Amino acid sequence: MDISPEVWGQLAHAHEHGLDDGKTTRFRTTIDKLPDKVLLNIFSYLPHREVCRMARVCKKWRIIAYDTRLWQTVSLRPEVSGLHVTTLESLLNLINVRFGQSLRYLELPMELITHTVLHELASKCPNLTHILLDFSTAMQLHDFNDMQAFPTKLKYMCICLSEVIFMEGFMRKIYNFINGIEVLHLIGTYEKVEEEEEEIYEVINIHKLKHATPNLRVVNLYGINFVDDSHIEAFSSNCIQLECLAVNYCAKVVGSSLKTLFQRCRKLKCLLMNQTSLLSEHVSAVEWEKTQLQELDITATDLSTECLTDLLTRLSNLRWLSVGQQDGFNDSVLRAFTERGNARNLIALDVDSSDNLSEDALYKFICKYGPQLRGLVLSGMPHITDQLWGSVLPILKNARILVMGTADRMSTKIHVDQLMDAIASSCPILERLELRWDPETLRFSDKGQKAIDAIRVRCLKLRCLVLFDGRYYEIVKANFDRADRNTVLLQGTPIQLTVTLMMVAVLTNLIMTNIVGIVPT
């Protein structure tokens, strides 16, 4: 916190006059004596729900809580922020009193997305550049026939789609206002899809949308059940500035448009295709050696060994690779990738659940490229134990994210005390660590506190430590709680944490940070 000399002088003066006859050092100054700008800085660390509570304390705090500088990034989705605006009148009052010119990022739930609200945002919030519109729970939209205005300086727009509500009536009204958008997220209903589909609705017309957004640099189509290769081709035909395309969990994508995509979008550096239905012949048809691709996610796409070998030996600029859950990814593919030298720029690798990779092949790869790696995921493979990790950790001195272990029952035990001590000694800049072994697999002693102390004291940048619930979790939790670092530890679940290496991509690649400007939490 940056406090000016004048403020320190006021605090020192208050402290001097707070002494009791020079015999005691009792400090009588309360938080109410702090200057307004110091209180404003303190309030900036609180979630908006708490800021609203602080406004009820006194008149002075109410004025500070209403300061628009505290309301630059706002989520009005109750499940995300805890803020629940019950009436449109209350929201309109917030826009006028608290948001104003300071507002840059806003999330709106379905019931608050009306033409009146959007008119007010366009009029009163001229610096609004990032917006999220959540229609995911919508069963019926508001009437937008009278909508004549929409925020015009948007650079980032995220729309959470409904399963059954057609968006064209709303989209038709905003097409003329969104031509400056550079980042577009369309979030589908993948998690709600049942195994037996009755009918798939194309709830948003992507072919029309691409004409209104010629300046797109990032397109994320996540979990949209109707998206196929024709939609990828549509974006590529009008968005030649495209640098990042994500179609994760779009099961109808088979890759037939990839060749055309790279021919048109020469600046494309990031391609994420997790859980798509890629066909090997379409992937092999792409002229990968002519692309500028740096980030690739082909997790769980069932490509053949020959296709993977061909792909990885033709890509020379890869910095981030996620190729987990691939039966075809074996030692021969990794060996070819290594021998060709195409991993010379690699800083993040995810090979989760790649059971056909041997311990020896991984060891040789890490020995050669480990010093440059910032993130490494070797989880989901029962044959990868603490023995391999113990031998490669001294090489991974620059690692920021490490994911190890498997939820599957193992015949061998993991000596977690030695492992934690090795991590603390070898990875001083570690930020995230996941141990996915179940509690029955972990072996530790009563003296294990020393290893926990070591990782807590030496890895000062550690922000997230994920463990499965159990006795060891409780021991680590108590240790971190005593040191007042209780926000670091999380309980793991068997669900795959697919965002792990996505964090590496965001942290280490300038594509997203340069475009988005701010990254909402």
Short mmCIF file of C-alpha atoms in Angstrom, two decimals:
data_model
loop_
_atom_site.label_atom_id
_atom_site.label_comp_id
_atom_site.label_asym_id
_atom_site.label_seq_id
_atom_site.Cartn_x
_atom_site.Cartn_y
_atom_site.Cartn_z
CA MET A 1 0.00 0.00 0.00
CA ASP A 2 1.49 3.36 -1.04
CA ILE A 3 1.15 5.91 1.81
CA SER A 4 2.53 9.42 1.39
CA PRO A 5 4.90 11.05 3.94
CA GLU A 6 2.09 13.41 4.96
CA VAL A 7 -0.11 10.47 5.95
CA TRP A 8 2.70 8.88 7.95
CA GLY A 9 3.17 12.22 9.66
CA GLN A 10 -0.49 12.30 10.70
CA LEU A 11 -0.26 8.78 12.05
CA ALA A 12 2.94 9.59 13.97
CA HIS A 13 1.32 12.71 15.45
CA ALA A 14 -1.73 10.69 16.52
CA HIS A 15 0.52 8.05 18.07
CA GLU A 16 2.54 10.69 19.93
CA HIS A 17 -0.56 12.23 21.51
CA GLY A 18 -2.03 8.83 22.26
CA LEU A 19 0.58 7.94 24.88
CA ASP A 20 -0.59 7.82 28.50
CA ASP A 21 1.68 10.14 30.58
CA GLY A 22 4.74 8.65 28.92
CA LYS A 23 4.49 5.52 31.05
CA THR A 24 2.57 3.29 28.71
CA THR A 25 2.58 2.74 24.96
CA ARG A 26 -1.14 2.26 24.57
CA PHE A 27 -2.22 3.47 21.16
CA ARG A 28 -5.56 5.28 21.34
CA THR A 29 -5.98 5.98 17.63
CA THR A 30 -8.75 3.93 16.00
CA ILE A 31 -9.35 3.04 12.38
CA ASP A 32 -11.70 6.01 12.18
CA LYS A 33 -8.66 8.30 12.51
CA LEU A 34 -7.09 6.99 9.31
CA PRO A 35 -7.14 9.35 6.31
CA ASP A 36 -9.85 8.74 3.75
CA LYS A 37 -7.44 7.59 1.04
CA VAL A 38 -5.99 4.97 3.38
CA LEU A 39 -9.49 3.67 4.17
CA LEU A 40 -10.27 3.67 0.45
CA ASN A 41 -7.20 1.52 -0.18
CA ILE A 42 -8.24 -0.88 2.60
CA PHE A 43 -11.77 -1.12 1.21
CA SER A 44 -10.37 -1.95 -2.23
CA TYR A 45 -9.26 -5.36 -0.90
CA LEU A 46 -12.80 -6.26 0.21
CA PRO A 47 -15.41 -8.00 -1.95
CA HIS A 48 -18.27 -5.74 -2.93
CA ARG A 49 -20.65 -7.56 -0.63
CA GLU A 50 -18.48 -6.51 2.34
CA VAL A 51 -18.13 -2.97 0.99
CA CYS A 52 -21.93 -2.70 1.05
CA ARG A 53 -21.93 -3.80 4.69
CA MET A 54 -19.23 -1.28 5.55
CA ALA A 55 -21.44 1.49 4.13
CA ARG A 56 -23.85 0.95 7.05
CA VAL A 57 -21.26 1.71 9.74
CA CYS A 58 -21.22 5.50 9.58
CA LYS A 59 -21.60 8.46 7.26
CA LYS A 60 -17.86 8.66 6.55
CA TRP A 61 -17.62 5.01 5.58
CA ARG A 62 -20.75 5.31 3.46
CA ILE A 63 -19.13 8.09 1.42
CA ILE A 64 -16.01 5.99 0.94
CA ALA A 65 -18.02 2.89 0.01
CA TYR A 66 -19.80 4.94 -2.66
CA ASP A 67 -16.50 6.04 -4.22
CA THR A 68 -16.65 4.93 -7.85
CA ARG A 69 -13.02 3.82 -7.75
CA LEU A 70 -14.15 0.81 -5.71
CA TRP A 71 -16.56 -0.21 -8.45
CA GLN A 72 -14.39 -0.68 -11.52
CA THR A 73 -14.89 -4.45 -11.77
CA VAL A 74 -18.36 -5.63 -10.69
CA SER A 75 -20.23 -8.92 -10.81
CA LEU A 76 -23.95 -8.85 -10.08
CA ARG A 77 -24.33 -12.61 -10.38
CA PRO A 78 -25.20 -13.78 -6.82
CA GLU A 79 -23.60 -17.19 -7.26
CA VAL A 80 -20.29 -15.51 -8.13
CA SER A 81 -20.09 -12.37 -6.02
CA GLY A 82 -22.84 -12.71 -3.43
CA LEU A 83 -24.37 -9.44 -4.66
CA HIS A 84 -28.07 -9.80 -5.35
CA VAL A 85 -29.82 -6.79 -6.88
CA THR A 86 -33.53 -7.53 -6.55
CA THR A 87 -35.05 -4.73 -8.61
CA LEU A 88 -34.22 -2.84 -11.76
CA GLU A 89 -34.66 0.42 -9.84
CA SER A 90 -31.86 -0.59 -7.48
CA LEU A 91 -29.57 -1.40 -10.38
CA LEU A 92 -30.32 1.90 -12.12
CA ASN A 93 -29.49 3.68 -8.88
CA LEU A 94 -26.19 1.79 -8.65
CA ILE A 95 -25.30 2.80 -12.20
CA ASN A 96 -25.92 6.45 -11.39
CA VAL A 97 -24.42 6.61 -7.88
CA ARG A 98 -21.60 4.05 -7.74
CA PHE A 99 -20.55 2.95 -11.21
CA GLY A 100 -20.30 6.00 -13.42
CA GLN A 101 -17.17 6.64 -15.43
CA SER A 102 -15.02 4.26 -13.36
CA LEU A 103 -16.82 1.06 -14.38
CA ARG A 104 -14.75 -1.09 -16.73
CA TYR A 105 -16.03 -4.65 -16.21
CA LEU A 106 -19.60 -5.77 -15.46
CA GLU A 107 -21.37 -9.12 -15.13
CA LEU A 108 -25.18 -9.14 -15.42
CA PRO A 109 -27.57 -12.03 -14.71
CA MET A 110 -30.45 -12.72 -17.05
CA GLU A 111 -33.13 -10.92 -15.03
CA LEU A 112 -31.19 -7.62 -15.06
CA ILE A 113 -30.51 -7.56 -18.80
CA THR A 114 -33.14 -5.16 -20.12
CA HIS A 115 -33.09 -2.40 -22.69
CA THR A 116 -33.44 0.21 -19.91
CA VAL A 117 -30.36 -1.06 -18.08
CA LEU A 118 -28.34 -1.25 -21.28
CA HIS A 119 -29.39 2.30 -22.19
CA GLU A 120 -28.20 3.56 -18.80
CA LEU A 121 -24.88 1.73 -19.11
CA ALA A 122 -24.33 3.24 -22.55
CA SER A 123 -25.13 6.71 -21.22
CA LYS A 124 -23.55 6.75 -17.73
CA CYS A 125 -20.59 4.35 -18.10
CA PRO A 126 -18.55 5.55 -21.08
CA ASN A 127 -15.46 3.55 -20.05
CA LEU A 128 -17.18 0.17 -19.87
CA THR A 129 -14.98 -2.09 -22.00
CA HIS A 130 -15.70 -5.60 -20.62
CA ILE A 131 -19.16 -7.11 -20.17
CA LEU A 132 -20.61 -10.54 -19.38
CA LEU A 133 -24.27 -11.28 -20.12
CA ASP A 134 -25.53 -14.47 -18.47
CA PHE A 135 -28.57 -15.95 -20.24
CA SER A 136 -27.77 -19.52 -19.15
CA THR A 137 -30.86 -19.87 -16.92
CA ALA A 138 -33.21 -17.99 -19.23
CA MET A 139 -36.53 -19.50 -20.16
CA GLN A 140 -37.81 -16.26 -21.64
CA LEU A 141 -36.05 -13.06 -22.70
CA HIS A 142 -37.09 -9.51 -22.01
CA ASP A 143 -38.52 -7.44 -24.86
CA PHE A 144 -35.69 -5.66 -26.69
CA ASN A 145 -37.78 -4.08 -29.46
CA ASP A 146 -37.30 -0.61 -27.95
CA MET A 147 -33.55 -0.92 -27.43
CA GLN A 148 -31.76 1.90 -29.20
CA ALA A 149 -28.43 2.03 -27.33
CA PHE A 150 -25.70 -0.33 -26.15
CA PRO A 151 -22.17 0.25 -24.73
CA THR A 152 -20.01 1.19 -27.70
CA LYS A 153 -16.46 0.91 -26.33
CA LEU A 154 -16.56 -2.80 -25.62
CA LYS A 155 -13.36 -4.75 -26.24
CA TYR A 156 -14.47 -7.92 -24.44
CA MET A 157 -17.90 -9.58 -24.46
CA CYS A 158 -18.96 -12.87 -22.91
CA ILE A 159 -22.43 -14.33 -23.50
CA CYS A 160 -23.59 -17.40 -21.55
CA LEU A 161 -26.12 -19.07 -23.81
CA SER A 162 -29.42 -20.65 -22.85
CA GLU A 163 -30.35 -24.19 -23.85
CA VAL A 164 -33.59 -23.24 -25.56
CA ILE A 165 -33.85 -19.44 -25.92
CA PHE A 166 -32.98 -18.05 -29.35
CA MET A 167 -30.77 -14.98 -29.09
CA GLU A 168 -31.24 -13.49 -32.55
CA GLY A 169 -33.81 -10.89 -31.45
CA PHE A 170 -31.34 -9.48 -28.93
CA MET A 171 -28.27 -9.86 -31.12
CA ARG A 172 -29.88 -8.04 -34.03
CA LYS A 173 -30.19 -4.97 -31.82
CA ILE A 174 -26.52 -4.89 -30.78
CA TYR A 175 -24.77 -5.74 -34.06
CA ASN A 176 -24.17 -2.06 -34.85
CA PHE A 177 -22.49 -1.42 -31.47
CA ILE A 178 -20.00 -4.28 -31.14
CA ASN A 179 -17.69 -3.92 -34.12
CA GLY A 180 -14.84 -2.90 -31.80
CA ILE A 181 -14.87 -6.17 -29.83
CA GLU A 182 -11.54 -7.99 -29.80
CA VAL A 183 -12.35 -10.82 -27.35
CA LEU A 184 -15.55 -12.88 -27.68
CA HIS A 185 -16.61 -15.71 -25.39
CA LEU A 186 -19.73 -17.75 -26.15
CA ILE A 187 -20.33 -20.23 -23.33
CA GLY A 188 -22.60 -23.17 -24.10
CA THR A 189 -24.48 -25.67 -21.96
CA TYR A 190 -22.09 -28.61 -22.21
CA GLU A 191 -22.43 -29.49 -18.52
CA LYS A 192 -26.21 -29.66 -18.79
CA VAL A 193 -26.35 -31.89 -21.85
CA GLU A 194 -27.95 -35.27 -21.26
CA GLU A 195 -26.79 -38.46 -22.94
CA GLU A 196 -29.98 -38.82 -24.96
CA GLU A 197 -30.35 -35.65 -26.97
CA GLU A 198 -33.81 -34.90 -28.35
CA GLU A 199 -32.99 -31.94 -30.56
CA ILE A 200 -30.12 -29.45 -30.83
CA TYR A 201 -31.06 -25.79 -31.24
CA GLU A 202 -28.76 -23.23 -32.84
CA VAL A 203 -29.65 -20.57 -30.29
CA ILE A 204 -27.29 -17.92 -31.70
CA ASN A 205 -26.53 -17.23 -35.35
CA ILE A 206 -22.74 -17.31 -35.53
CA HIS A 207 -22.71 -16.75 -39.28
CA LYS A 208 -24.38 -13.35 -38.78
CA LEU A 209 -22.38 -12.52 -35.67
CA LYS A 210 -19.04 -12.81 -37.49
CA HIS A 211 -20.03 -9.99 -39.89
CA ALA A 212 -20.50 -7.63 -36.92
CA THR A 213 -17.15 -8.45 -35.30
CA PRO A 214 -14.36 -8.02 -37.87
CA ASN A 215 -11.74 -7.04 -35.28
CA LEU A 216 -11.83 -10.22 -33.22
CA ARG A 217 -8.48 -11.47 -31.97
CA VAL A 218 -9.75 -14.05 -29.46
CA VAL A 219 -12.76 -16.34 -30.01
CA ASN A 220 -13.81 -18.85 -27.37
CA LEU A 221 -16.70 -21.17 -28.21
CA TYR A 222 -16.92 -23.33 -25.09
CA GLY A 223 -19.20 -26.34 -24.82
CA ILE A 224 -21.65 -25.31 -27.54
CA ASN A 225 -23.34 -28.44 -28.81
CA PHE A 226 -24.24 -27.11 -32.27
CA VAL A 227 -20.83 -25.64 -33.19
CA ASP A 228 -19.10 -27.48 -36.02
CA ASP A 229 -16.39 -26.75 -38.57
CA SER A 230 -18.64 -24.47 -40.62
CA HIS A 231 -18.70 -22.01 -37.72
CA ILE A 232 -14.90 -22.05 -37.48
CA GLU A 233 -14.70 -21.37 -41.20
CA ALA A 234 -17.19 -18.52 -40.81
CA PHE A 235 -15.01 -16.72 -38.26
CA SER A 236 -11.87 -17.31 -40.31
CA SER A 237 -13.47 -15.69 -43.37
CA ASN A 238 -14.05 -12.35 -41.65
CA CYS A 239 -11.58 -12.22 -38.73
CA ILE A 240 -8.13 -12.19 -40.27
CA GLN A 241 -6.66 -10.68 -37.06
CA LEU A 242 -7.54 -13.83 -35.11
CA GLU A 243 -4.79 -14.89 -32.68
CA CYS A 244 -6.59 -17.34 -30.39
CA LEU A 245 -9.38 -19.82 -31.15
CA ALA A 246 -10.86 -22.12 -28.50
CA VAL A 247 -13.54 -24.72 -29.25
CA ASN A 248 -13.16 -26.90 -26.16
CA TYR A 249 -16.01 -29.39 -25.62
CA CYS A 250 -17.55 -28.70 -29.03
CA ALA A 251 -18.07 -32.33 -29.96
CA LYS A 252 -19.12 -31.72 -33.58
CA VAL A 253 -15.77 -30.20 -34.55
CA VAL A 254 -13.78 -32.75 -36.60
CA GLY A 255 -11.06 -30.48 -37.99
CA SER A 256 -12.14 -30.23 -41.63
CA SER A 257 -11.82 -26.42 -41.51
CA LEU A 258 -8.37 -26.29 -39.89
CA LYS A 259 -6.44 -26.04 -43.15
CA THR A 260 -8.56 -23.11 -44.30
CA LEU A 261 -8.36 -21.50 -40.85
CA PHE A 262 -4.56 -21.32 -40.90
CA GLN A 263 -4.44 -20.19 -44.51
CA ARG A 264 -6.67 -17.21 -43.71
CA CYS A 265 -5.61 -16.37 -40.14
CA ARG A 266 -1.84 -16.02 -40.39
CA LYS A 267 -1.56 -14.55 -36.89
CA LEU A 268 -3.17 -17.50 -35.12
CA LYS A 269 -0.97 -18.48 -32.17
CA CYS A 270 -3.31 -20.34 -29.82
CA LEU A 271 -5.60 -23.27 -30.71
CA LEU A 272 -7.56 -25.07 -27.98
CA MET A 273 -9.56 -28.15 -29.05
CA ASN A 274 -10.01 -30.18 -25.88
CA GLN A 275 -12.64 -32.96 -26.12
CA THR A 276 -13.45 -32.36 -29.78
CA SER A 277 -13.88 -35.11 -32.39
CA LEU A 278 -10.77 -34.41 -34.46
CA LEU A 279 -10.01 -36.82 -37.27
CA SER A 280 -6.38 -37.64 -37.98
CA GLU A 281 -6.65 -37.11 -41.74
CA HIS A 282 -7.91 -33.51 -41.28
CA VAL A 283 -5.17 -32.68 -38.77
CA SER A 284 -2.42 -34.09 -40.99
CA ALA A 285 -3.69 -32.02 -43.95
CA VAL A 286 -2.74 -28.75 -42.24
CA GLU A 287 0.55 -27.10 -43.22
CA TRP A 288 1.71 -26.85 -39.62
CA GLU A 289 5.28 -25.87 -40.51
CA LYS A 290 3.95 -22.62 -42.03
CA THR A 291 1.92 -21.60 -38.97
CA GLN A 292 2.84 -19.36 -36.03
CA LEU A 293 1.14 -21.65 -33.51
CA GLN A 294 2.54 -21.43 -29.96
CA GLU A 295 -0.22 -22.96 -27.80
CA LEU A 296 -2.05 -26.20 -28.59
CA ASP A 297 -4.59 -28.24 -26.64
CA ILE A 298 -5.66 -31.54 -28.19
CA THR A 299 -6.55 -33.34 -24.97
CA ALA A 300 -8.86 -36.35 -25.36
CA THR A 301 -9.14 -36.07 -29.13
CA ASP A 302 -8.21 -39.67 -30.01
CA LEU A 303 -5.63 -38.91 -32.69
CA SER A 304 -3.45 -41.69 -34.02
CA THR A 305 0.24 -42.14 -33.17
CA GLU A 306 1.21 -41.36 -36.75
CA CYS A 307 -0.84 -38.16 -36.74
CA LEU A 308 0.63 -36.99 -33.41
CA THR A 309 4.16 -37.67 -34.62
CA ASP A 310 3.53 -35.79 -37.85
CA LEU A 311 1.96 -32.87 -35.99
CA LEU A 312 4.62 -32.41 -33.30
CA THR A 313 7.55 -32.75 -35.70
CA ARG A 314 6.17 -29.97 -37.92
CA LEU A 315 5.40 -27.42 -35.20
CA SER A 316 8.55 -25.49 -34.33
CA ASN A 317 7.27 -22.66 -32.11
CA LEU A 318 5.30 -24.49 -29.42
CA ARG A 319 5.42 -22.94 -25.95
CA TRP A 320 2.41 -24.67 -24.37
CA LEU A 321 1.21 -28.20 -25.17
CA SER A 322 -1.68 -30.12 -23.63
CA VAL A 323 -1.91 -33.63 -25.05
CA GLY A 324 -3.35 -35.66 -22.20
CA GLN A 325 -5.76 -38.62 -22.37
CA GLN A 326 -4.31 -39.73 -25.69
CA ASP A 327 -3.76 -43.44 -26.27
CA GLY A 328 -1.70 -42.61 -29.33
CA PHE A 329 0.75 -40.42 -27.41
CA ASN A 330 3.52 -42.88 -26.57
CA ASP A 331 7.30 -43.05 -26.23
CA SER A 332 7.90 -42.94 -29.98
CA VAL A 333 5.95 -39.67 -30.31
CA LEU A 334 7.77 -38.08 -27.39
CA ARG A 335 11.12 -39.29 -28.73
CA ALA A 336 10.43 -37.80 -32.17
CA PHE A 337 9.33 -34.54 -30.55
CA THR A 338 12.57 -34.47 -28.56
CA GLU A 339 14.95 -35.45 -31.33
CA ARG A 340 13.49 -32.95 -33.78
CA GLY A 341 14.11 -30.17 -31.25
CA ASN A 342 10.62 -28.73 -31.59
CA ALA A 343 10.32 -28.50 -27.82
CA ARG A 344 13.15 -25.98 -27.53
CA ASN A 345 10.68 -23.16 -26.73
CA LEU A 346 8.31 -25.26 -24.59
CA ILE A 347 7.50 -23.82 -21.16
CA ALA A 348 4.38 -25.85 -20.24
CA LEU A 349 3.45 -29.49 -20.83
CA ASP A 350 0.32 -31.43 -19.82
CA VAL A 351 0.32 -35.19 -20.46
CA ASP A 352 -2.37 -36.13 -17.93
CA SER A 353 -3.51 -39.78 -18.09
CA SER A 354 -1.14 -40.67 -20.94
CA ASP A 355 -0.65 -44.26 -19.81
CA ASN A 356 1.44 -45.25 -22.82
CA LEU A 357 4.30 -42.95 -21.81
CA SER A 358 7.02 -44.75 -19.89
CA GLU A 359 8.88 -43.42 -16.90
CA ASP A 360 12.17 -43.62 -18.76
CA ALA A 361 10.92 -41.57 -21.75
CA LEU A 362 9.56 -38.86 -19.46
CA TYR A 363 12.79 -38.76 -17.48
CA LYS A 364 14.89 -38.24 -20.62
CA PHE A 365 12.56 -35.53 -21.88
CA ILE A 366 12.58 -33.64 -18.56
CA CYS A 367 16.37 -33.91 -18.29
CA LYS A 368 16.67 -32.12 -21.61
CA TYR A 369 13.87 -29.54 -21.35
CA GLY A 370 13.08 -29.41 -17.62
CA PRO A 371 15.06 -26.22 -16.81
CA GLN A 372 12.86 -24.18 -19.17
CA LEU A 373 9.50 -25.58 -18.00
CA ARG A 374 7.17 -23.30 -16.02
CA GLY A 375 4.34 -25.82 -15.77
CA LEU A 376 4.26 -29.62 -15.79
CA VAL A 377 1.33 -32.02 -15.40
CA LEU A 378 2.19 -35.71 -14.98
CA SER A 379 -1.01 -36.79 -13.27
CA GLY A 380 -3.39 -39.68 -13.85
CA MET A 381 -0.61 -42.23 -14.45
CA PRO A 382 -0.24 -44.87 -11.70
CA HIS A 383 3.26 -45.85 -12.86
CA ILE A 384 4.59 -42.32 -12.26
CA THR A 385 5.46 -42.22 -8.56
CA ASP A 386 7.51 -40.10 -6.19
CA GLN A 387 10.61 -41.93 -7.43
CA LEU A 388 10.50 -40.15 -10.79
CA TRP A 389 9.52 -36.83 -9.25
CA GLY A 390 12.37 -37.05 -6.75
CA SER A 391 14.87 -37.47 -9.57
CA VAL A 392 13.55 -34.64 -11.79
CA LEU A 393 12.61 -31.98 -9.22
CA PRO A 394 16.19 -30.58 -9.02
CA ILE A 395 15.88 -29.92 -12.77
CA LEU A 396 12.53 -28.07 -12.45
CA LYS A 397 13.91 -25.01 -10.67
CA ASN A 398 11.79 -22.60 -12.74
CA ALA A 399 8.50 -24.45 -12.27
CA ARG A 400 5.49 -22.40 -11.21
CA ILE A 401 2.80 -25.07 -11.55
CA LEU A 402 3.23 -28.78 -10.80
CA VAL A 403 0.50 -31.43 -10.88
CA MET A 404 1.29 -34.98 -9.80
CA GLY A 405 -0.44 -38.13 -8.63
CA THR A 406 -3.54 -40.10 -9.53
CA ALA A 407 -6.83 -40.82 -7.81
CA ASP A 408 -6.53 -44.49 -8.80
CA ARG A 409 -5.56 -46.91 -6.06
CA MET A 410 -1.88 -47.84 -6.20
CA SER A 411 0.02 -50.83 -4.85
CA THR A 412 3.00 -48.66 -3.90
CA LYS A 413 3.01 -45.93 -1.28
CA ILE A 414 4.05 -42.34 -1.83
CA HIS A 415 6.52 -40.97 0.74
CA VAL A 416 5.07 -37.49 0.82
CA ASP A 417 7.46 -36.06 3.45
CA GLN A 418 10.48 -36.61 1.25
CA LEU A 419 8.57 -35.35 -1.78
CA MET A 420 7.48 -32.12 -0.09
CA ASP A 421 11.00 -31.49 1.16
CA ALA A 422 12.38 -31.98 -2.35
CA ILE A 423 9.81 -29.58 -3.78
CA ALA A 424 10.68 -26.96 -1.16
CA SER A 425 14.40 -27.32 -1.93
CA SER A 426 14.12 -27.34 -5.72
CA CYS A 427 11.18 -25.07 -6.68
CA PRO A 428 11.42 -21.74 -4.83
CA ILE A 429 9.11 -19.84 -7.22
CA LEU A 430 6.33 -22.46 -7.22
CA GLU A 431 2.84 -20.91 -7.30
CA ARG A 432 0.51 -23.91 -7.57
CA LEU A 433 0.95 -27.51 -6.46
CA GLU A 434 -1.55 -30.36 -6.82
CA LEU A 435 -1.11 -33.77 -5.22
CA ARG A 436 -3.85 -36.02 -6.59
CA TRP A 437 -2.94 -39.18 -4.69
CA ASP A 438 -5.69 -40.38 -2.39
CA PRO A 439 -5.11 -40.37 1.41
CA GLU A 440 -4.58 -44.14 1.52
CA THR A 441 -1.64 -43.86 -0.89
CA LEU A 442 0.25 -41.16 1.01
CA ARG A 443 2.74 -42.31 3.64
CA PHE A 444 4.02 -39.76 6.16
CA SER A 445 5.55 -39.68 9.62
CA ASP A 446 4.87 -37.72 12.76
CA LYS A 447 7.90 -35.61 11.92
CA GLY A 448 6.37 -34.57 8.62
CA GLN A 449 5.74 -31.09 10.00
CA LYS A 450 9.31 -30.16 9.09
CA ALA A 451 8.67 -30.84 5.41
CA ILE A 452 5.44 -28.84 5.54
CA ASP A 453 7.28 -26.00 7.28
CA ALA A 454 9.92 -26.11 4.57
CA ILE A 455 7.50 -25.74 1.67
CA ARG A 456 5.58 -23.00 3.49
CA VAL A 457 8.72 -21.02 4.35
CA ARG A 458 10.74 -21.54 1.17
CA CYS A 459 7.96 -21.38 -1.44
CA LEU A 460 6.77 -17.90 -0.55
CA LYS A 461 4.98 -17.43 -3.89
CA LEU A 462 2.80 -20.52 -3.36
CA ARG A 463 -0.82 -19.43 -3.87
CA CYS A 464 -2.59 -22.74 -4.18
CA LEU A 465 -1.90 -26.18 -2.70
CA VAL A 466 -4.44 -28.87 -3.59
CA LEU A 467 -4.74 -32.11 -1.58
CA PHE A 468 -7.42 -34.74 -1.21
CA ASP A 469 -9.37 -34.69 2.00
CA GLY A 470 -7.90 -36.89 4.70
CA ARG A 471 -5.52 -36.92 7.64
CA TYR A 472 -2.58 -35.44 5.71
CA TYR A 473 -4.80 -32.63 4.45
CA GLU A 474 -5.77 -31.80 8.03
CA ILE A 475 -2.12 -31.73 9.13
CA VAL A 476 -1.12 -29.41 6.29
CA LYS A 477 -4.18 -27.24 6.84
CA ALA A 478 -3.39 -26.78 10.53
CA ASN A 479 0.19 -25.86 9.67
CA PHE A 480 -0.81 -23.21 7.15
CA ASP A 481 -3.58 -21.88 9.40
CA ARG A 482 -1.11 -21.28 12.22
CA ALA A 483 0.98 -19.22 9.82
CA ASP A 484 -2.10 -17.27 8.70
CA ARG A 485 -1.92 -18.67 5.15
CA ASN A 486 -5.28 -20.42 5.29
CA THR A 487 -6.30 -19.19 1.83
CA VAL A 488 -3.59 -21.28 0.15
CA LEU A 489 -4.89 -24.78 0.85
CA LEU A 490 -7.73 -26.37 -1.13
CA GLN A 491 -9.41 -29.76 -1.04
CA GLY A 492 -9.06 -31.70 -4.25
CA THR A 493 -11.74 -33.74 -5.99
CA PRO A 494 -11.50 -36.57 -8.52
CA ILE A 495 -12.77 -34.14 -11.17
CA GLN A 496 -10.08 -33.16 -13.63
CA LEU A 497 -8.82 -29.64 -12.97
CA THR A 498 -8.48 -28.61 -16.61
CA VAL A 499 -7.68 -24.98 -15.83
CA THR A 500 -4.30 -25.76 -14.32
CA LEU A 501 -2.10 -25.20 -17.35
CA MET A 502 -4.51 -22.65 -18.75
CA MET A 503 -3.16 -20.46 -15.96
CA VAL A 504 0.33 -20.97 -17.34
CA ALA A 505 -0.80 -19.87 -20.78
CA VAL A 506 -2.37 -16.71 -19.39
CA LEU A 507 0.61 -15.94 -17.14
CA THR A 508 3.35 -16.54 -19.68
CA ASN A 509 1.86 -15.59 -23.03
CA LEU A 510 1.22 -11.97 -23.90
CA ILE A 511 -1.63 -12.74 -26.29
CA MET A 512 -4.45 -12.68 -23.78
CA THR A 513 -3.09 -10.10 -21.35
CA ASN A 514 -2.34 -7.59 -24.07
CA ILE A 515 -5.82 -7.92 -25.52
CA VAL A 516 -8.00 -8.18 -22.46
CA GLY A 517 -6.20 -5.54 -20.43
CA ILE A 518 -7.81 -6.63 -17.19
CA VAL A 519 -8.40 -10.20 -16.12
CA PRO A 520 -11.50 -10.39 -13.87
CA THR A 521 -11.37 -12.93 -11.08
#
